[in-house]
Short mmCIF file of C-alpha atoms in Angstrom, two decimals:
data_model
loop_
_atom_site.label_atom_id
_atom_site.label_comp_id
_atom_site.label_asym_id
_atom_site.label_seq_id
_atom_site.Cartn_x
_atom_site.Cartn_y
_atom_site.Cartn_z
CA MET A 837 41.25 69.74 -26.70
CA THR A 838 38.85 68.27 -29.23
CA PHE A 839 36.29 69.36 -31.78
CA TYR A 840 33.24 67.08 -31.75
CA LEU A 841 30.94 66.97 -34.73
CA ILE A 842 27.82 65.39 -33.30
CA GLY A 843 24.62 64.13 -34.88
CA LEU A 844 21.43 64.73 -32.91
CA GLY A 845 19.35 62.27 -34.87
CA LEU A 846 15.76 63.05 -35.71
CA ASP A 847 14.04 62.98 -32.33
CA LEU A 848 14.77 65.12 -29.30
CA LYS A 849 16.44 62.23 -27.52
CA SER A 850 18.02 60.42 -30.42
CA LEU A 851 21.54 61.57 -29.77
CA SER A 852 23.75 58.74 -28.52
CA LEU A 853 25.17 58.02 -25.08
CA GLU A 854 28.58 58.68 -26.58
CA ALA A 855 27.38 62.05 -27.88
CA LEU A 856 26.06 63.01 -24.46
CA GLU A 857 29.37 62.07 -22.82
CA ALA A 858 31.25 64.23 -25.31
CA VAL A 859 28.92 67.20 -24.85
CA LYS A 860 29.34 67.02 -21.09
CA LYS A 861 33.08 67.51 -21.54
CA CYS A 862 32.70 70.55 -23.80
CA GLN A 863 33.11 74.12 -22.70
CA LYS A 864 31.23 75.33 -25.72
CA VAL A 865 28.26 73.73 -27.47
CA TYR A 866 26.90 75.00 -30.79
CA LEU A 867 23.79 74.03 -32.71
CA GLU A 868 23.95 74.25 -36.50
CA ILE A 869 20.79 75.93 -37.79
CA TYR A 870 21.34 76.70 -41.44
CA THR A 871 21.45 73.45 -43.40
CA VAL A 872 18.30 72.24 -41.64
CA ASP A 873 15.52 73.68 -39.51
CA TYR A 874 16.01 72.20 -36.06
CA PRO A 875 12.41 71.25 -35.27
CA TYR A 876 12.46 71.39 -31.45
CA PRO A 877 12.71 74.38 -29.09
CA SER A 878 16.37 74.78 -28.14
CA ASP A 879 15.56 75.02 -24.43
CA LYS A 880 14.21 71.47 -24.64
CA LEU A 881 17.47 70.36 -26.20
CA GLU A 882 19.40 72.20 -23.49
CA LYS A 883 17.43 70.29 -20.90
CA VAL A 884 18.25 66.96 -22.53
CA ILE A 885 21.98 67.62 -22.74
CA GLY A 886 22.31 69.71 -19.57
CA LYS A 887 24.26 72.49 -21.29
CA ARG A 888 23.67 75.91 -22.81
CA VAL A 889 23.55 75.79 -26.59
CA GLU A 890 24.47 78.60 -28.96
CA SER A 891 22.87 78.63 -32.39
CA LEU A 892 25.27 78.90 -35.29
CA GLY A 893 24.30 80.23 -38.71
CA ARG A 894 25.93 79.76 -42.07
CA GLU A 895 28.61 82.42 -41.80
CA LYS A 896 30.01 81.23 -38.51
CA VAL A 897 30.13 77.62 -39.70
CA GLU A 898 31.71 78.50 -43.01
CA ASN A 899 34.43 80.75 -41.63
CA GLU A 900 35.45 77.73 -39.52
CA SER A 901 36.40 79.85 -36.52
CA ILE A 902 34.93 77.20 -34.24
CA ILE A 903 37.79 74.91 -35.25
CA LEU A 904 40.33 77.46 -34.08
CA GLU A 905 38.33 77.79 -30.87
CA ALA A 906 38.81 74.04 -30.37
CA LYS A 907 42.54 74.60 -30.03
CA ASN A 908 41.90 75.94 -26.54
CA LYS A 909 38.71 74.26 -25.44
CA ASP A 910 36.53 71.24 -26.12
CA VAL A 911 33.91 72.37 -28.60
CA ALA A 912 30.84 70.54 -29.89
CA LEU A 913 28.83 71.31 -33.01
CA LEU A 914 25.44 69.65 -32.86
CA VAL A 915 23.78 68.86 -36.18
CA TYR A 916 20.22 67.65 -36.65
CA GLY A 917 20.19 64.15 -38.16
CA ASN A 918 23.54 62.69 -39.16
CA PRO A 919 26.35 65.26 -39.00
CA LEU A 920 27.90 64.28 -42.33
CA ALA A 921 24.76 63.62 -44.36
CA ALA A 922 24.61 67.23 -45.49
CA THR A 923 27.37 67.89 -47.95
CA THR A 924 29.09 70.74 -46.17
CA HIS A 925 30.39 69.61 -42.81
CA ILE A 926 33.23 67.43 -44.03
CA SER A 927 35.06 70.72 -44.62
CA LEU A 928 35.16 71.25 -40.85
CA ILE A 929 36.94 67.92 -40.47
CA LEU A 930 39.40 68.85 -43.21
CA LYS A 931 40.02 72.11 -41.37
CA CYS A 932 40.77 70.12 -38.19
CA LYS A 933 43.31 68.04 -40.10
CA LYS A 934 44.92 71.17 -41.51
CA GLU A 935 45.03 72.95 -38.16
CA LYS A 936 46.07 69.80 -36.30
CA VAL A 937 43.02 69.97 -34.07
CA ASN A 938 41.84 66.68 -32.55
CA TYR A 939 38.37 65.75 -33.66
CA GLY A 940 35.68 63.17 -33.20
CA VAL A 941 32.67 62.47 -35.38
CA ILE A 942 29.70 61.04 -33.51
CA HIS A 943 27.00 59.82 -35.82
CA SER A 944 23.30 59.42 -35.32
CA GLU A 945 20.25 58.33 -37.22
CA SER A 946 19.66 60.03 -40.53
CA ILE A 947 16.67 60.57 -42.74
CA LEU A 948 18.63 58.50 -45.29
CA THR A 949 18.09 55.37 -43.24
CA ALA A 950 14.96 56.29 -41.24
CA ILE A 951 12.97 56.00 -44.48
CA ALA A 952 13.26 52.23 -44.08
CA GLU A 953 10.10 52.72 -42.00
CA THR A 954 8.20 52.84 -45.28
CA GLY A 955 8.91 49.17 -45.89
CA LEU A 956 11.06 50.00 -48.90
CA GLN A 957 14.46 48.30 -48.90
CA LEU A 958 17.30 50.72 -48.25
CA TYR A 959 19.69 48.85 -50.53
CA LYS A 960 17.41 49.67 -53.46
CA PHE A 961 17.67 53.44 -53.00
CA GLY A 962 19.79 55.23 -55.58
CA LYS A 963 21.25 58.71 -55.45
CA THR A 964 19.53 61.26 -53.24
CA ALA A 965 17.86 64.23 -54.91
CA SER A 966 17.36 67.68 -53.51
CA MET A 967 14.61 70.07 -54.59
CA PRO A 968 15.16 73.81 -54.26
CA LYS A 969 12.37 76.36 -53.96
CA PHE A 970 11.53 77.66 -57.42
CA GLN A 971 11.89 81.39 -57.99
CA LYS A 972 10.22 83.52 -60.61
CA ASN A 973 12.00 82.70 -63.89
CA TYR A 974 14.35 80.31 -62.12
CA GLU A 975 13.15 76.76 -61.78
CA PRO A 976 16.17 74.48 -61.43
CA ASP A 977 14.92 70.97 -62.12
CA SER A 978 18.08 68.88 -62.03
CA PHE A 979 16.58 66.93 -59.12
CA LEU A 980 14.52 65.19 -61.77
CA ASP A 981 17.68 64.04 -63.58
CA VAL A 982 18.56 62.18 -60.40
CA VAL A 983 15.11 60.59 -60.26
CA MET A 984 15.35 59.56 -63.91
CA ASP A 985 18.88 58.17 -63.49
CA ASN A 986 17.64 56.10 -60.59
CA LEU A 987 14.58 54.84 -62.44
CA LYS A 988 16.87 53.72 -65.27
CA VAL A 989 18.59 51.29 -62.91
CA LYS A 990 15.44 50.45 -60.90
CA ALA A 991 16.43 52.44 -57.85
CA HIS A 992 14.13 54.39 -55.54
CA THR A 993 14.79 58.09 -55.00
CA LEU A 994 14.70 59.97 -51.72
CA LEU A 995 13.78 63.54 -52.61
CA LEU A 996 14.69 66.07 -49.95
CA THR A 997 13.43 69.61 -50.10
CA ASP A 998 15.04 72.91 -49.22
CA ILE A 999 14.24 74.77 -46.04
CA GLY A 1000 11.13 76.87 -46.44
CA LEU A 1001 9.43 74.67 -49.02
CA THR A 1002 6.00 73.46 -47.91
CA LEU A 1003 4.74 70.03 -48.91
CA GLU A 1004 2.10 71.62 -51.13
CA GLU A 1005 4.74 73.63 -52.98
CA ALA A 1006 7.02 70.61 -53.28
CA LEU A 1007 4.24 68.51 -54.78
CA GLU A 1008 3.32 71.32 -57.19
CA GLN A 1009 6.95 71.68 -58.28
CA LEU A 1010 7.34 67.94 -58.71
CA GLU A 1011 4.15 67.67 -60.76
CA LYS A 1012 5.05 70.63 -62.95
CA THR A 1013 8.59 69.46 -63.60
CA ALA A 1014 7.62 65.86 -64.31
CA LYS A 1015 5.02 67.07 -66.80
CA LYS A 1016 7.55 69.31 -68.54
CA ARG A 1017 9.97 66.41 -68.82
CA ASN A 1018 7.33 63.88 -69.85
CA LEU A 1019 7.95 61.68 -66.84
CA LYS A 1020 4.88 59.84 -65.66
CA ILE A 1021 4.86 59.48 -61.89
CA GLU A 1022 2.11 57.18 -60.70
CA LYS A 1023 2.35 57.06 -56.96
CA ILE A 1024 4.80 58.53 -54.52
CA ILE A 1025 5.45 58.30 -50.81
CA VAL A 1026 5.43 61.15 -48.33
CA CYS A 1027 7.13 60.57 -44.98
CA SER A 1028 6.18 62.85 -42.13
CA LYS A 1029 8.33 63.07 -38.98
CA VAL A 1030 10.06 59.89 -40.05
CA GLY A 1031 12.61 58.54 -37.55
CA THR A 1032 10.57 59.86 -34.62
CA GLN A 1033 7.81 58.26 -32.59
CA LYS A 1034 5.29 60.38 -34.54
CA SER A 1035 6.35 59.01 -37.91
CA LYS A 1036 3.62 58.72 -40.56
CA ILE A 1037 3.80 57.31 -44.07
CA TYR A 1038 1.48 58.36 -46.92
CA TYR A 1039 1.29 56.61 -50.28
CA GLY A 1040 -0.69 57.78 -53.26
CA SER A 1041 -0.81 59.87 -56.40
CA ILE A 1042 0.38 63.45 -56.22
CA SER A 1043 -3.17 64.73 -56.47
CA GLN A 1044 -4.34 62.44 -53.65
CA LEU A 1045 -1.47 63.54 -51.44
CA LYS A 1046 -2.11 67.22 -52.10
CA LYS A 1047 -5.43 66.88 -50.30
CA LYS A 1048 -3.91 65.45 -47.12
CA LYS A 1049 -3.03 67.38 -44.01
CA ILE A 1050 0.55 66.23 -43.40
CA ASP A 1051 2.87 67.44 -40.65
CA MET A 1052 6.36 68.87 -41.17
CA PRO A 1053 9.14 67.90 -41.46
CA PHE A 1054 8.54 65.72 -44.48
CA CYS A 1055 10.42 64.07 -47.32
CA LEU A 1056 9.31 62.47 -50.58
CA ILE A 1057 10.17 59.14 -52.13
CA ILE A 1058 9.76 58.41 -55.82
CA PRO A 1059 9.67 54.64 -55.87
CA SER A 1060 10.99 52.55 -58.68
CA GLU A 1061 9.43 49.12 -59.31
CA LEU A 1062 8.34 47.76 -55.96
CA HIS A 1063 9.16 44.22 -54.96
CA PHE A 1064 5.96 42.54 -53.74
CA VAL A 1065 7.35 42.46 -50.20
CA GLU A 1066 7.92 46.22 -50.37
CA GLN A 1067 4.45 46.73 -51.84
CA GLU A 1068 2.84 44.70 -49.09
CA ALA A 1069 4.79 46.44 -46.33
CA LEU A 1070 3.98 49.85 -47.76
CA GLU A 1071 0.26 49.06 -47.85
CA VAL A 1072 0.32 47.89 -44.24
CA LEU A 1073 2.50 50.69 -42.91
CA SER A 1074 1.00 53.70 -44.68
CA GLU A 1075 -1.94 55.73 -43.42
CA LYS A 1076 -5.27 54.72 -44.81
CA ALA A 1077 -6.82 57.18 -47.28
CA MET B 158 3.04 46.46 -23.62
CA THR B 159 5.35 47.35 -26.48
CA PHE B 160 7.83 45.73 -28.83
CA TYR B 161 10.88 47.95 -29.38
CA LEU B 162 13.10 47.43 -32.39
CA ILE B 163 16.25 49.27 -31.40
CA GLY B 164 19.39 50.17 -33.30
CA LEU B 165 22.63 49.98 -31.35
CA GLY B 166 24.66 51.98 -33.84
CA LEU B 167 28.22 51.01 -34.60
CA ASP B 168 30.04 51.80 -31.38
CA LEU B 169 29.41 50.34 -27.95
CA LYS B 170 27.77 53.56 -26.77
CA SER B 171 26.11 54.72 -29.94
CA LEU B 172 22.61 53.74 -28.95
CA SER B 173 20.44 56.77 -28.26
CA LEU B 174 19.11 58.20 -25.02
CA GLU B 175 15.67 57.24 -26.23
CA ALA B 176 16.85 53.69 -26.83
CA LEU B 177 18.26 53.47 -23.32
CA GLU B 178 15.00 54.73 -21.83
CA ALA B 179 13.05 52.10 -23.76
CA VAL B 180 15.41 49.30 -22.75
CA LYS B 181 15.11 50.27 -19.08
CA LYS B 182 11.35 49.69 -19.32
CA CYS B 183 11.67 46.26 -20.89
CA GLN B 184 11.31 42.99 -19.03
CA LYS B 185 13.11 41.17 -21.81
CA VAL B 186 16.02 42.35 -23.95
CA TYR B 187 17.28 40.40 -26.95
CA LEU B 188 20.33 40.93 -29.13
CA GLU B 189 20.07 39.93 -32.78
CA ILE B 190 23.19 38.00 -33.78
CA TYR B 191 22.53 36.46 -37.17
CA THR B 192 22.36 39.24 -39.77
CA VAL B 193 25.57 40.78 -38.38
CA ASP B 194 28.40 39.81 -36.09
CA TYR B 195 28.00 41.99 -33.01
CA PRO B 196 31.62 43.09 -32.54
CA TYR B 197 31.68 43.75 -28.78
CA PRO B 198 31.51 41.34 -25.86
CA SER B 199 27.88 41.14 -24.73
CA ASP B 200 28.80 41.69 -21.09
CA LYS B 201 30.12 45.10 -22.06
CA LEU B 202 26.81 45.88 -23.73
CA GLU B 203 24.98 44.66 -20.63
CA LYS B 204 27.02 47.06 -18.56
CA VAL B 205 26.13 49.98 -20.84
CA ILE B 206 22.40 49.30 -20.79
CA GLY B 207 22.18 47.93 -17.26
CA LYS B 208 20.20 44.85 -18.29
CA ARG B 209 20.74 41.20 -19.07
CA VAL B 210 20.76 40.51 -22.79
CA GLU B 211 19.77 37.27 -24.47
CA SER B 212 21.28 36.51 -27.87
CA LEU B 213 18.79 35.63 -30.58
CA GLY B 214 19.67 33.61 -33.67
CA ARG B 215 17.93 33.37 -37.01
CA GLU B 216 15.29 30.84 -36.11
CA LYS B 217 13.97 32.68 -33.09
CA VAL B 218 13.80 35.98 -35.00
CA GLU B 219 12.13 34.42 -38.00
CA ASN B 220 9.47 32.53 -36.10
CA GLU B 221 8.50 35.92 -34.64
CA SER B 222 7.65 34.48 -31.24
CA ILE B 223 9.17 37.55 -29.61
CA ILE B 224 6.27 39.57 -31.02
CA LEU B 225 3.79 37.33 -29.25
CA GLU B 226 5.87 37.68 -26.11
CA ALA B 227 5.40 41.46 -26.40
CA LYS B 228 1.67 40.98 -25.82
CA ASN B 229 2.43 40.41 -22.14
CA LYS B 230 5.65 42.30 -21.54
CA ASP B 231 7.78 45.10 -22.90
CA VAL B 232 10.33 43.45 -25.16
CA ALA B 233 13.35 44.97 -26.92
CA LEU B 234 15.26 43.54 -29.84
CA LEU B 235 18.66 45.19 -30.16
CA VAL B 236 20.22 45.25 -33.61
CA TYR B 237 23.76 46.33 -34.43
CA GLY B 238 23.72 49.44 -36.66
CA ASN B 239 20.35 50.67 -37.82
CA PRO B 240 17.54 48.20 -37.05
CA LEU B 241 15.88 48.46 -40.45
CA ALA B 242 18.96 48.66 -42.67
CA ALA B 243 19.09 44.90 -43.01
CA THR B 244 16.28 43.72 -45.19
CA THR B 245 14.61 41.34 -42.81
CA HIS B 246 13.41 43.16 -39.72
CA ILE B 247 10.54 45.04 -41.28
CA SER B 248 8.71 41.69 -41.12
CA LEU B 249 8.71 41.97 -37.32
CA ILE B 250 6.93 45.31 -37.60
CA LEU B 251 4.40 43.82 -40.00
CA LYS B 252 3.84 41.03 -37.50
CA CYS B 253 3.19 43.65 -34.80
CA LYS B 254 0.57 45.28 -37.03
CA LYS B 255 -1.06 41.91 -37.69
CA GLU B 256 -1.07 40.88 -34.03
CA LYS B 257 -2.07 44.36 -32.86
CA VAL B 258 1.05 44.67 -30.73
CA ASN B 259 2.27 48.19 -29.96
CA TYR B 260 5.69 48.85 -31.36
CA GLY B 261 8.37 51.47 -31.54
CA VAL B 262 11.32 51.71 -33.90
CA ILE B 263 14.34 53.49 -32.48
CA HIS B 264 16.97 54.20 -35.08
CA SER B 265 20.68 54.67 -34.77
CA GLU B 266 23.68 55.33 -36.95
CA SER B 267 24.16 52.97 -39.84
CA ILE B 268 27.08 51.95 -41.97
CA LEU B 269 25.04 53.44 -44.84
CA THR B 270 25.66 56.95 -43.52
CA ALA B 271 28.83 56.47 -41.45
CA ILE B 272 30.71 56.05 -44.75
CA ALA B 273 30.43 59.82 -45.15
CA GLU B 274 33.66 59.78 -43.10
CA THR B 275 35.45 58.94 -46.32
CA GLY B 276 34.71 62.41 -47.68
CA LEU B 277 32.47 60.96 -50.39
CA GLN B 278 29.09 62.64 -50.66
CA LEU B 279 26.26 60.42 -49.43
CA TYR B 280 23.79 61.78 -51.98
CA LYS B 281 25.99 60.34 -54.73
CA PHE B 282 25.76 56.76 -53.48
CA GLY B 283 23.57 54.47 -55.55
CA LYS B 284 22.13 51.10 -54.65
CA THR B 285 23.92 49.07 -51.99
CA ALA B 286 25.55 45.81 -53.04
CA SER B 287 26.11 42.72 -50.98
CA MET B 288 28.83 40.17 -51.59
CA PRO B 289 28.32 36.57 -50.46
CA LYS B 290 31.12 34.14 -49.70
CA PHE B 291 31.85 32.12 -52.83
CA GLN B 292 31.50 28.38 -52.57
CA LYS B 293 33.09 25.73 -54.72
CA ASN B 294 31.24 25.83 -58.06
CA TYR B 295 28.92 28.55 -56.76
CA GLU B 296 30.12 32.09 -57.23
CA PRO B 297 27.10 34.40 -57.29
CA ASP B 298 28.31 37.68 -58.74
CA SER B 299 25.15 39.74 -59.01
CA PHE B 300 26.72 42.27 -56.62
CA LEU B 301 28.70 43.40 -59.64
CA ASP B 302 25.49 44.15 -61.55
CA VAL B 303 24.69 46.65 -58.83
CA VAL B 304 28.14 48.22 -59.12
CA MET B 305 27.78 48.44 -62.90
CA ASP B 306 24.27 49.91 -62.68
CA ASN B 307 25.59 52.54 -60.32
CA LEU B 308 28.59 53.37 -62.49
CA LYS B 309 26.21 53.86 -65.42
CA VAL B 310 24.57 56.75 -63.58
CA LYS B 311 27.75 57.99 -61.89
CA ALA B 312 26.86 56.70 -58.45
CA HIS B 313 29.23 55.28 -55.86
CA THR B 314 28.60 51.78 -54.52
CA LEU B 315 28.79 50.63 -50.94
CA LEU B 316 29.69 46.96 -51.07
CA LEU B 317 28.87 45.05 -47.91
CA THR B 318 30.15 41.56 -47.33
CA ASP B 319 28.58 38.53 -45.73
CA ILE B 320 29.48 37.37 -42.26
CA GLY B 321 32.60 35.22 -42.31
CA LEU B 322 34.21 36.83 -45.33
CA THR B 323 37.67 38.23 -44.61
CA LEU B 324 38.88 41.37 -46.35
CA GLU B 325 41.44 39.35 -48.24
CA GLU B 326 38.76 36.99 -49.55
CA ALA B 327 36.47 39.89 -50.42
CA LEU B 328 39.20 41.61 -52.42
CA GLU B 329 40.04 38.34 -54.19
CA GLN B 330 36.41 37.77 -55.08
CA LEU B 331 35.99 41.35 -56.28
CA GLU B 332 39.10 41.16 -58.44
CA LYS B 333 38.17 37.81 -59.90
CA THR B 334 34.59 38.82 -60.69
CA ALA B 335 35.54 42.19 -62.18
CA LYS B 336 38.04 40.46 -64.43
CA LYS B 337 35.48 37.89 -65.55
CA ARG B 338 33.04 40.69 -66.39
CA ASN B 339 35.65 42.94 -68.01
CA LEU B 340 35.10 45.73 -65.53
CA LYS B 341 38.20 47.77 -64.86
CA ILE B 342 38.33 48.93 -61.25
CA GLU B 343 41.12 51.42 -60.67
CA LYS B 344 40.95 52.32 -57.03
CA ILE B 345 38.60 51.42 -54.25
CA ILE B 346 38.05 52.42 -50.66
CA VAL B 347 38.16 50.16 -47.64
CA CYS B 348 36.57 51.45 -44.44
CA SER B 349 37.61 49.83 -41.20
CA LYS B 350 35.56 50.28 -38.03
CA VAL B 351 33.77 53.18 -39.68
CA GLY B 352 31.31 55.03 -37.45
CA THR B 353 33.43 54.35 -34.38
CA GLN B 354 36.23 56.35 -32.79
CA LYS B 355 38.69 53.86 -34.34
CA SER B 356 37.55 54.47 -37.89
CA LYS B 357 40.20 54.20 -40.61
CA ILE B 358 39.91 54.83 -44.34
CA TYR B 359 42.13 53.17 -46.97
CA TYR B 360 42.22 54.17 -50.63
CA GLY B 361 44.12 52.40 -53.35
CA SER B 362 44.16 49.69 -55.97
CA ILE B 363 42.98 46.23 -55.00
CA SER B 364 46.54 44.92 -55.09
CA GLN B 365 47.77 47.76 -52.86
CA LEU B 366 44.97 47.16 -50.39
CA LYS B 367 45.60 43.42 -50.28
CA LYS B 368 48.98 44.11 -48.68
CA LYS B 369 47.56 46.20 -45.84
CA LYS B 370 46.77 44.97 -42.37
CA ILE B 371 43.21 46.24 -41.92
CA ASP B 372 40.99 45.64 -38.88
CA MET B 373 37.49 44.14 -39.00
CA PRO B 374 34.69 45.05 -39.39
CA PHE B 375 35.18 46.52 -42.83
CA CYS B 376 33.21 47.55 -45.88
CA LEU B 377 34.21 48.41 -49.44
CA ILE B 378 33.29 51.34 -51.63
CA ILE B 379 33.60 51.27 -55.40
CA PRO B 380 33.69 54.95 -56.25
CA SER B 381 32.28 56.40 -59.41
CA GLU B 382 33.80 59.61 -60.81
CA LEU B 383 34.98 61.65 -57.85
CA HIS B 384 34.18 65.32 -57.61
CA PHE B 385 37.41 67.21 -56.86
CA VAL B 386 36.13 68.05 -53.39
CA GLU B 387 35.57 64.35 -52.74
CA GLN B 388 38.99 63.52 -54.17
CA GLU B 389 40.68 66.08 -51.95
CA ALA B 390 38.80 64.97 -48.83
CA LEU B 391 39.59 61.34 -49.52
CA GLU B 392 43.31 62.08 -49.90
CA VAL B 393 43.34 63.98 -46.61
CA LEU B 394 41.21 61.52 -44.66
CA SER B 395 42.67 58.21 -45.79
CA GLU B 396 45.66 56.49 -44.22
CA LYS B 397 48.94 57.16 -45.91
CA ALA B 398 50.45 54.22 -47.79
#
């Protein structure tokens, strides 16, 4: 019996052949739906993998009962993108070790590498930042520390946003926070549906980008100094204003 | 007619369903063999994808003739790992734009995210460093600048090595360069076959790791300060000495 932690990648059919083989063996297939919004209807996913899929929220992932279930049957947990890119799922693997449950990790494409579609060089990306949704009287802005750390060493920053944050809100929050911290941000990149066949890249100032109609899901990139090859690629690959 | 730039991922069957569908449509399928050593026999790959594969060296990729070929037929270029993680292949996409050739990029798992198997958090990785093979009287050590930049902002470093460098040589070069630059490196991580079902993680001092028998392909990680959760995961997930 085995627990499979499986990445679905970013498109409906971007799971791997190996992932499909593993899923076919499983008596139980779960879809993780709390660290990310799975952007496709689950019946379409069920059609692709040929199995019923049960959605799994935070509580049921965190109590790790699915690992105990994998003592008696083959169980798969499907995760949008790469299954270990989010910070939480390694704990499931540690639980497998502790409970002596066999496991397999099957990777897939991740937003962390799909952003190479912008023309920016992946090896020049620094730490990844994550922007939460601001609340009234609670505006945690440590994501900007990450951006500033990266700029210090000439690294680009991928800025991911929490579930439920619209692009407009994200741009507002970024603008507000940068202003408060006296960080001048000239131009940024917005990636829409990156890693899928509908990928679009936008490049401009925050105020230019605010005016665009851009599809979800999205992510932001705060570029550091661009190499001229990156600059050229970005100009060619981004949507025209 | 379309040019497909396709990632094979790290295992023999880690290409995606979407990738397989694209390959099936192609009249010509190439395998890129100069930025990385493809670690499986190509007849095994041919069996997986059900097509003949022609190996393509540096010259034939760089002269971009395959893009012109895609004006008249569907052409796929298969790349080990993620197809845009290496710095060079974006130029093929730019060529497609210039020549008005339809193209599709189909991603896959990359070493850049598969290293999450170590238990280290991906969002804490900084810029990626690349170590060349030292020649007599030519020992380019700028990879260590990247490591030092990353350490400055508490970021881990993935250190990739050039084709033809053995682990033993890489560890020697790292040790020698760090000494020359007065950088004290306590413990590092070696990942062997990461992203595959034979993945193994080793954690120790350079001199400890030199004594180990570790399978290719490998990569090195120079960790920055480890969060206790990372430390714990690493202890659990790495091979015992």
